[in-house]
């Protein structure tokens, strides 16, 4: 008996079933190339392309997390700026010359409240629960009081970079610099009155007139002392630095605005009536924490008294604090700008990553994706052909010589 028919049919049946299995996989997965042997070049293109897509998607996930973190930082900077604006208004009200000692103490209470708000802002947390301004020590409360009630920073200045795109990184954390790095006074010098002064004199900065000299003074460590003496001919001043006189003269009596003297590249106005033996110290500006600055304002307001000498002492502190608040506002502007640049770079990188991911996915699809209409049509045709073949085989198989006897 010739079995070639049965052998040929079995081979054809196996081939059709294999084709159906392949087509079903294409319809199910949407891929025409799933193993290297099907099309080595297309398979390699697909694998490498999907690696790129996955990496770009991972970068976008990182970008989204950083954007949330830095968005919280930006909101905190805005809140801090609002608190400092409020304190500036309080100081200006205290300096208007019509506020009583009792009202000064009430203003001091407002500053104390602002101080607590500032501590809360400094200890704000991100959505993931870490402290925004702790640097790499995000699990530790960054701003805490010491035994004397002064706020101490327990974070660090570390930074961490994460990939946000091809050859692009962005900082993932912030530190406490915006709360710690503002310069005292006007950023060049800070003027303090000697506590034993008995006159009503004050010394206030009027502006930088020699930038090089001002920078040299601010970068140095030698303070300038301005002392006053009274005689029958009026009041004179002498400015000394490192034990040597650098300027001297008589206070003007014809100008209601006071006397202007240039020291260390800055114009200073001497106003009021300094008493014999009064003195002031002009020190190079140094960083002071925003918490220390507000505490200085609070102490000045809560201890304010009414004698001319006491008012002058209080106003000297408040004027220097007002200048320090302006320094912190500039510090915040710089911090916000830097934060904004990072956020802008992340947004640009995200757009670029999305475009690259779309292009890479298109390349993968072109290399490995199945033509779904054609795959479905071929599957239907192959199944129909197989069913017909099996029906025919069944008919032939039922044939017998006994049918012809």
Coordinates of C-alpha atoms in Angstrom, one line a residue:
X1 CA 0.0 0.0 0.0
X2 CA 1.4 3.4 -1.0
X3 CA 1.7 5.6 2.1
X4 CA 3.2 8.6 0.3
X5 CA -0.1 10.4 0.4
X6 CA -0.4 10.1 4.1
X7 CA 3.2 11.1 4.6
X8 CA 2.8 14.2 2.4
X9 CA -0.4 15.2 4.1
X10 CA 1.2 14.9 7.5
X11 CA 4.1 17.1 6.4
X12 CA 1.7 19.7 5.0
X13 CA -0.5 19.6 8.1
X14 CA 2.5 20.2 10.4
X15 CA 3.6 23.2 8.2
X16 CA 0.2 24.7 8.3
X17 CA -0.2 24.3 12.0
X18 CA 3.3 25.9 12.5
X19 CA 2.2 28.8 10.3
X20 CA -1.0 29.2 12.2
X21 CA 0.9 29.3 15.5
X22 CA 3.3 31.9 14.2
X23 CA 0.4 34.1 12.9
X24 CA -1.5 33.7 16.2
X25 CA 1.6 34.9 18.0
X26 CA 1.8 37.9 15.7
X27 CA -1.8 38.8 16.2
X28 CA -1.5 38.4 20.0
X29 CA 1.8 40.2 20.5
X30 CA 1.7 42.6 17.5
X31 CA 5.2 41.5 16.6
X32 CA 6.4 39.8 13.4
X33 CA 9.9 39.1 14.8
X34 CA 10.1 37.6 18.2
X35 CA 13.2 35.4 18.0
X36 CA 16.7 36.1 16.5
X37 CA 16.3 33.2 14.0
X38 CA 13.2 34.8 12.4
X39 CA 15.1 37.9 11.3
X40 CA 18.5 38.6 13.0
X41 CA 18.9 42.2 11.9
X42 CA 15.4 43.2 12.7
X43 CA 15.5 41.4 16.1
X44 CA 18.7 43.3 17.0
X45 CA 17.2 46.6 15.9
X46 CA 14.1 45.8 18.1
X47 CA 16.2 44.9 21.2
X48 CA 18.5 47.9 21.0
X49 CA 15.6 50.2 20.3
X50 CA 13.5 49.0 23.2
X51 CA 16.6 49.4 25.5
X52 CA 16.7 53.0 24.4
X53 CA 13.0 53.5 24.9
X54 CA 13.1 52.0 28.4
X55 CA 16.1 54.2 29.4
X56 CA 14.4 57.3 28.1
X57 CA 11.2 56.4 30.0
X58 CA 13.3 55.8 33.2
X59 CA 14.9 59.2 32.7
X60 CA 11.4 60.8 32.4
X61 CA 10.3 59.0 35.6
X62 CA 13.4 60.5 37.4
X63 CA 12.6 63.9 35.9
X64 CA 9.0 63.8 37.2
X65 CA 10.3 63.0 40.7
X66 CA 12.8 65.8 40.7
X67 CA 10.3 68.2 39.4
X68 CA 8.0 67.4 42.3
X69 CA 10.9 67.8 44.8
X70 CA 12.1 71.1 43.3
X71 CA 8.6 72.4 42.9
X72 CA 8.2 72.0 46.7
X73 CA 11.6 73.8 47.2
X74 CA 10.3 76.7 45.0
X75 CA 7.1 76.9 47.0
X76 CA 9.1 77.1 50.3
X77 CA 11.3 79.9 48.9
X78 CA 8.2 81.8 48.0
X79 CA 6.8 81.3 51.5
X80 CA 10.1 82.4 53.0
X81 CA 10.1 85.5 50.9
X82 CA 6.6 86.4 52.1
X83 CA 7.7 86.0 55.7
X84 CA 10.7 88.3 55.2
X85 CA 8.5 90.8 53.4
X86 CA 6.3 90.8 56.5
X87 CA 9.2 91.4 58.8
X88 CA 10.5 94.2 56.6
X89 CA 7.2 95.9 56.9
X90 CA 7.3 95.5 60.7
X91 CA 10.8 97.0 60.9
X92 CA 9.9 99.9 58.7
X93 CA 6.9 100.6 60.9
X94 CA 9.1 100.5 63.9
X95 CA 11.5 103.0 62.3
X96 CA 8.8 105.6 61.4
X97 CA 9.5 107.4 64.6
X98 CA 6.0 107.4 66.0
X99 CA 5.8 103.9 67.5
X100 CA 5.6 103.7 71.3
X101 CA 7.7 101.3 73.4
X102 CA 4.5 99.3 74.0
X103 CA 3.8 99.1 70.3
X104 CA 7.4 98.1 69.6
X105 CA 6.9 95.1 71.9
X106 CA 3.7 94.2 70.1
X107 CA 5.6 94.3 66.8
X108 CA 8.3 92.1 68.4
X109 CA 5.6 89.5 69.1
X110 CA 4.7 89.6 65.3
X111 CA 8.4 89.0 64.5
X112 CA 8.5 86.1 67.0
X113 CA 5.6 84.5 65.1
X114 CA 7.4 85.1 61.8
X115 CA 10.5 83.4 63.3
X116 CA 8.4 80.3 64.1
X117 CA 7.0 80.3 60.5
X118 CA 10.5 80.5 59.1
X119 CA 11.6 77.5 61.2
X120 CA 8.6 75.5 59.9
X121 CA 9.5 76.5 56.3
X122 CA 13.1 75.4 56.8
X123 CA 11.9 72.0 58.1
X124 CA 9.4 71.4 55.3
X125 CA 9.2 68.0 53.9
X126 CA 8.9 66.7 50.3
X127 CA 6.0 64.4 49.2
X128 CA 8.3 61.4 49.8
X129 CA 8.7 62.4 53.5
X130 CA 12.3 63.6 53.4
X131 CA 13.3 67.1 54.5
X132 CA 13.7 69.5 51.6
X133 CA 16.7 71.4 52.9
X134 CA 18.7 68.7 54.7
X135 CA 21.1 68.1 51.8
X136 CA 22.1 64.5 51.8
X137 CA 20.7 64.1 55.4
X138 CA 17.1 64.2 54.4
X139 CA 16.0 62.0 57.2
X140 CA 17.1 64.4 59.9
X141 CA 15.3 67.6 60.9
X142 CA 17.7 70.3 59.4
X143 CA 17.0 73.3 61.7
X144 CA 16.9 72.6 65.4
X145 CA 17.4 74.8 68.5
X146 CA 20.5 74.3 70.6
X147 CA 20.7 74.6 74.4
X148 CA 20.6 78.4 74.1
X149 CA 17.5 78.4 71.8
X150 CA 19.6 79.4 68.8
X151 CA 18.7 77.6 65.6
X152 CA 21.5 75.2 64.4
X153 CA 21.7 73.6 61.0
X154 CA 22.1 69.8 61.1
X155 CA 21.9 69.2 57.4
X156 CA 24.9 69.4 55.0
X157 CA 25.8 71.2 51.8
X158 CA 25.9 68.0 49.7
X159 CA 24.3 67.7 46.3
X160 CA 23.2 64.7 44.4
X161 CA 23.0 64.4 40.6
X162 CA 20.6 62.1 38.7
X163 CA 20.4 61.5 34.9
X164 CA 17.6 63.3 33.2
X165 CA 18.6 62.8 29.6
X166 CA 21.6 61.8 27.4
X167 CA 24.7 63.3 29.0
X168 CA 22.4 65.5 31.2
X169 CA 22.1 65.5 35.0
X170 CA 20.2 67.6 37.5
X171 CA 20.4 68.1 41.3
X172 CA 17.9 66.0 43.2
X173 CA 18.2 67.7 46.6
X174 CA 18.4 71.1 48.1
X175 CA 20.3 72.3 51.2
X176 CA 20.0 75.1 53.7
X177 CA 22.1 77.8 52.0
X178 CA 19.1 80.0 51.4
X179 CA 18.5 80.2 55.2
X180 CA 22.2 80.6 56.1
X181 CA 24.2 82.5 53.6
X182 CA 22.7 86.0 53.6
X183 CA 25.3 88.7 54.5
X184 CA 24.9 91.0 57.4
X185 CA 24.3 94.7 57.0
X186 CA 24.4 95.9 53.4
X187 CA 26.6 93.0 52.2
X188 CA 29.8 95.0 52.6
X189 CA 29.7 96.1 56.2
X190 CA 27.6 95.9 59.3
X191 CA 27.6 98.8 61.7
X192 CA 27.1 98.3 65.5
X193 CA 26.8 101.0 68.2
X194 CA 28.8 100.5 71.4
X195 CA 26.3 99.6 74.1
X196 CA 27.5 102.3 76.4
X197 CA 26.8 105.1 73.9
X198 CA 24.9 108.0 75.5
X199 CA 24.3 110.2 72.5
X200 CA 21.6 109.9 69.8
X201 CA 24.0 109.4 66.9
X202 CA 23.7 106.7 64.2
X203 CA 25.9 105.6 61.3
X204 CA 24.2 104.2 58.2
X205 CA 25.5 103.0 54.9
X206 CA 24.6 105.2 51.9
X207 CA 26.0 103.1 49.1
X208 CA 29.2 101.8 47.5
X209 CA 31.3 104.5 45.8
X210 CA 34.5 102.4 45.2
X211 CA 33.7 98.8 44.4
X212 CA 37.3 97.6 44.6
X213 CA 37.9 99.2 48.0
X214 CA 34.5 97.9 49.3
X215 CA 35.3 94.4 48.1
X216 CA 38.8 94.5 49.8
X217 CA 37.2 95.6 53.0
X218 CA 34.5 93.0 52.9
X219 CA 36.9 90.2 52.2
X220 CA 39.3 91.3 54.9
X221 CA 39.1 91.0 58.7
X222 CA 40.0 94.5 59.9
X223 CA 37.1 96.4 61.3
X224 CA 36.9 100.2 61.4
X225 CA 36.1 102.0 64.7
X226 CA 34.5 105.5 64.5
X227 CA 34.8 107.4 67.8
X228 CA 33.5 110.9 68.7
X229 CA 34.7 113.7 70.8
X230 CA 33.0 117.0 71.9
X231 CA 34.8 120.2 72.4
X232 CA 33.9 123.9 72.5
X233 CA 34.2 123.9 68.7
X234 CA 31.7 121.1 68.2
X235 CA 31.8 117.3 67.6
X236 CA 34.6 115.6 65.8
X237 CA 35.0 112.0 64.6
X238 CA 38.0 109.8 64.1
X239 CA 38.0 106.6 62.1
X240 CA 40.8 104.0 62.9
X241 CA 41.7 100.7 61.4
X242 CA 44.4 98.4 62.7
X243 CA 45.3 101.1 65.3
X244 CA 45.9 103.8 62.7
X245 CA 43.7 106.8 61.9
X246 CA 42.3 106.6 58.4
X247 CA 39.9 109.5 58.5
X248 CA 38.8 112.4 60.8
X249 CA 36.8 115.6 60.7
X250 CA 34.2 117.7 62.2
X251 CA 30.5 116.8 62.1
X252 CA 28.5 119.2 59.9
X253 CA 26.1 121.5 61.8
X254 CA 24.7 123.1 58.7
X255 CA 23.2 120.0 57.0
X256 CA 20.1 118.4 58.6
X257 CA 20.9 115.1 56.9
X258 CA 24.2 114.7 58.9
X259 CA 27.8 114.2 57.8
X260 CA 28.9 111.9 55.0
X261 CA 32.3 110.1 55.3
X262 CA 33.8 107.6 52.9
X263 CA 35.3 104.5 54.6
X264 CA 36.3 101.3 52.9
X265 CA 34.8 102.2 49.6
X266 CA 31.3 103.0 51.2
X267 CA 29.7 106.3 52.0
X268 CA 28.4 106.5 55.5
X269 CA 26.1 109.0 57.0
X270 CA 26.6 110.1 60.5
X271 CA 23.3 111.5 61.9
X272 CA 21.9 112.6 65.2
X273 CA 24.1 113.9 68.0
X274 CA 26.9 111.5 69.1
X275 CA 28.0 112.2 72.7
X276 CA 31.6 112.6 73.8
X277 CA 33.2 109.1 73.9
X278 CA 30.5 107.4 71.8
X279 CA 31.8 104.9 69.2
X280 CA 30.7 102.6 66.5
X281 CA 32.3 99.5 64.9
X282 CA 32.1 99.0 61.1
X283 CA 32.8 95.3 60.5
X284 CA 33.1 93.4 57.2
X285 CA 29.8 91.7 56.4
X286 CA 29.6 88.0 57.2
X287 CA 27.0 85.4 56.6
X288 CA 24.2 85.3 59.3
X289 CA 21.4 82.9 59.4
X290 CA 17.9 84.2 58.7
X291 CA 16.9 82.9 62.1
X292 CA 19.6 84.9 63.8
X293 CA 18.6 88.0 61.9
X294 CA 14.9 87.7 62.9
X295 CA 16.0 87.0 66.5
X296 CA 18.0 90.2 66.4
X297 CA 15.0 92.1 65.2
X298 CA 12.8 90.6 67.9
X299 CA 15.3 91.4 70.7
X300 CA 15.6 95.0 69.5
X301 CA 11.9 95.5 69.4
X302 CA 11.0 93.7 72.7
X303 CA 13.7 95.6 74.6
X304 CA 13.1 99.1 73.0
X305 CA 13.0 102.1 75.4
X306 CA 12.3 105.8 74.9
X307 CA 15.3 107.9 75.8
X308 CA 17.1 109.5 72.8
X309 CA 20.1 107.3 73.3
X310 CA 18.0 104.1 73.6
X311 CA 16.0 105.0 70.5
X312 CA 19.2 105.6 68.6
X313 CA 20.6 102.2 69.8
X314 CA 17.4 100.4 68.7
X315 CA 17.2 102.2 65.3
X316 CA 20.9 101.4 64.6
X317 CA 20.1 97.7 65.1
X318 CA 16.8 97.9 63.1
X319 CA 18.4 99.8 60.2
X320 CA 21.2 97.2 59.9
X321 CA 18.6 94.4 60.2
X322 CA 16.6 96.0 57.4
X323 CA 19.6 96.0 55.2
X324 CA 20.2 92.4 56.1
X325 CA 16.6 91.5 55.2
X326 CA 17.3 93.0 51.8
X327 CA 20.4 90.8 51.5
X328 CA 18.3 87.7 52.2
X329 CA 15.7 88.7 49.7
X330 CA 18.4 88.9 47.1
X331 CA 19.7 85.5 48.3
X332 CA 16.2 84.1 47.7
X333 CA 16.0 85.7 44.2
X334 CA 19.3 83.9 43.3
X335 CA 18.1 80.6 44.8
X336 CA 14.8 80.8 43.0
X337 CA 16.5 81.6 39.7
X338 CA 18.9 78.7 40.1
X339 CA 16.0 76.4 41.0
X340 CA 14.1 77.7 38.0
X341 CA 16.9 77.0 35.6
X342 CA 17.1 73.4 36.8
X343 CA 13.3 73.0 36.4
X344 CA 13.5 74.5 32.9
X345 CA 16.3 72.2 32.0
X346 CA 14.3 69.2 33.2
X347 CA 11.3 70.3 31.2
X348 CA 13.4 70.7 28.1
X349 CA 15.0 67.3 28.7
X350 CA 11.6 65.7 29.2
X351 CA 10.4 67.0 25.9
X352 CA 13.6 65.8 24.2
X353 CA 13.3 62.4 25.8
X354 CA 9.7 62.0 24.7
X355 CA 10.6 62.9 21.1
X356 CA 13.5 60.5 21.1
X357 CA 11.4 57.7 22.7
X358 CA 8.8 58.2 20.0
X359 CA 11.4 58.0 17.2
X360 CA 13.0 54.9 18.8
X361 CA 9.6 53.2 19.2
X362 CA 8.8 53.9 15.5
X363 CA 12.1 52.3 14.5
X364 CA 11.3 49.3 16.6
X365 CA 7.8 49.0 15.1
X366 CA 9.1 49.3 11.6
X367 CA 11.6 46.5 12.2
X368 CA 9.6 44.1 14.3
X369 CA 5.9 45.0 14.3
X370 CA 3.4 42.8 12.6
X371 CA 1.1 44.1 9.8
X372 CA -2.0 43.3 11.8
X373 CA -4.6 43.4 8.9
X374 CA -2.3 41.2 6.8
X375 CA -1.5 38.9 9.8
X376 CA -5.2 38.4 10.6
X377 CA -6.1 37.8 6.9
X378 CA -3.3 35.3 6.5
X379 CA -4.4 33.5 9.8
X380 CA -8.0 33.3 8.5
X381 CA -6.9 31.9 5.2
X382 CA -4.5 29.4 6.7
X383 CA -7.1 28.1 9.2
X384 CA -9.6 27.8 6.4
X385 CA -7.1 26.0 4.2
X386 CA -6.2 23.6 7.0
X387 CA -9.9 22.9 7.8
X388 CA -10.5 22.1 4.1
X389 CA -7.4 19.9 3.9
X390 CA -8.5 18.0 6.9
X391 CA -12.0 17.5 5.5
X392 CA -10.6 16.2 2.3
X393 CA -8.2 13.9 4.1
X394 CA -11.2 12.6 6.1
X395 CA -13.1 11.9 2.9
X396 CA -10.2 10.1 1.3
X397 CA -9.5 8.1 4.5
X398 CA -13.1 6.8 4.5
X399 CA -12.7 5.4 0.9
X400 CA -12.4 1.5 0.8
X401 CA -12.2 -1.1 -1.9
X402 CA -15.3 -2.7 -0.3
X403 CA -17.3 0.2 -1.7
X404 CA -16.6 -1.1 -5.2
X405 CA -17.3 -4.8 -4.7

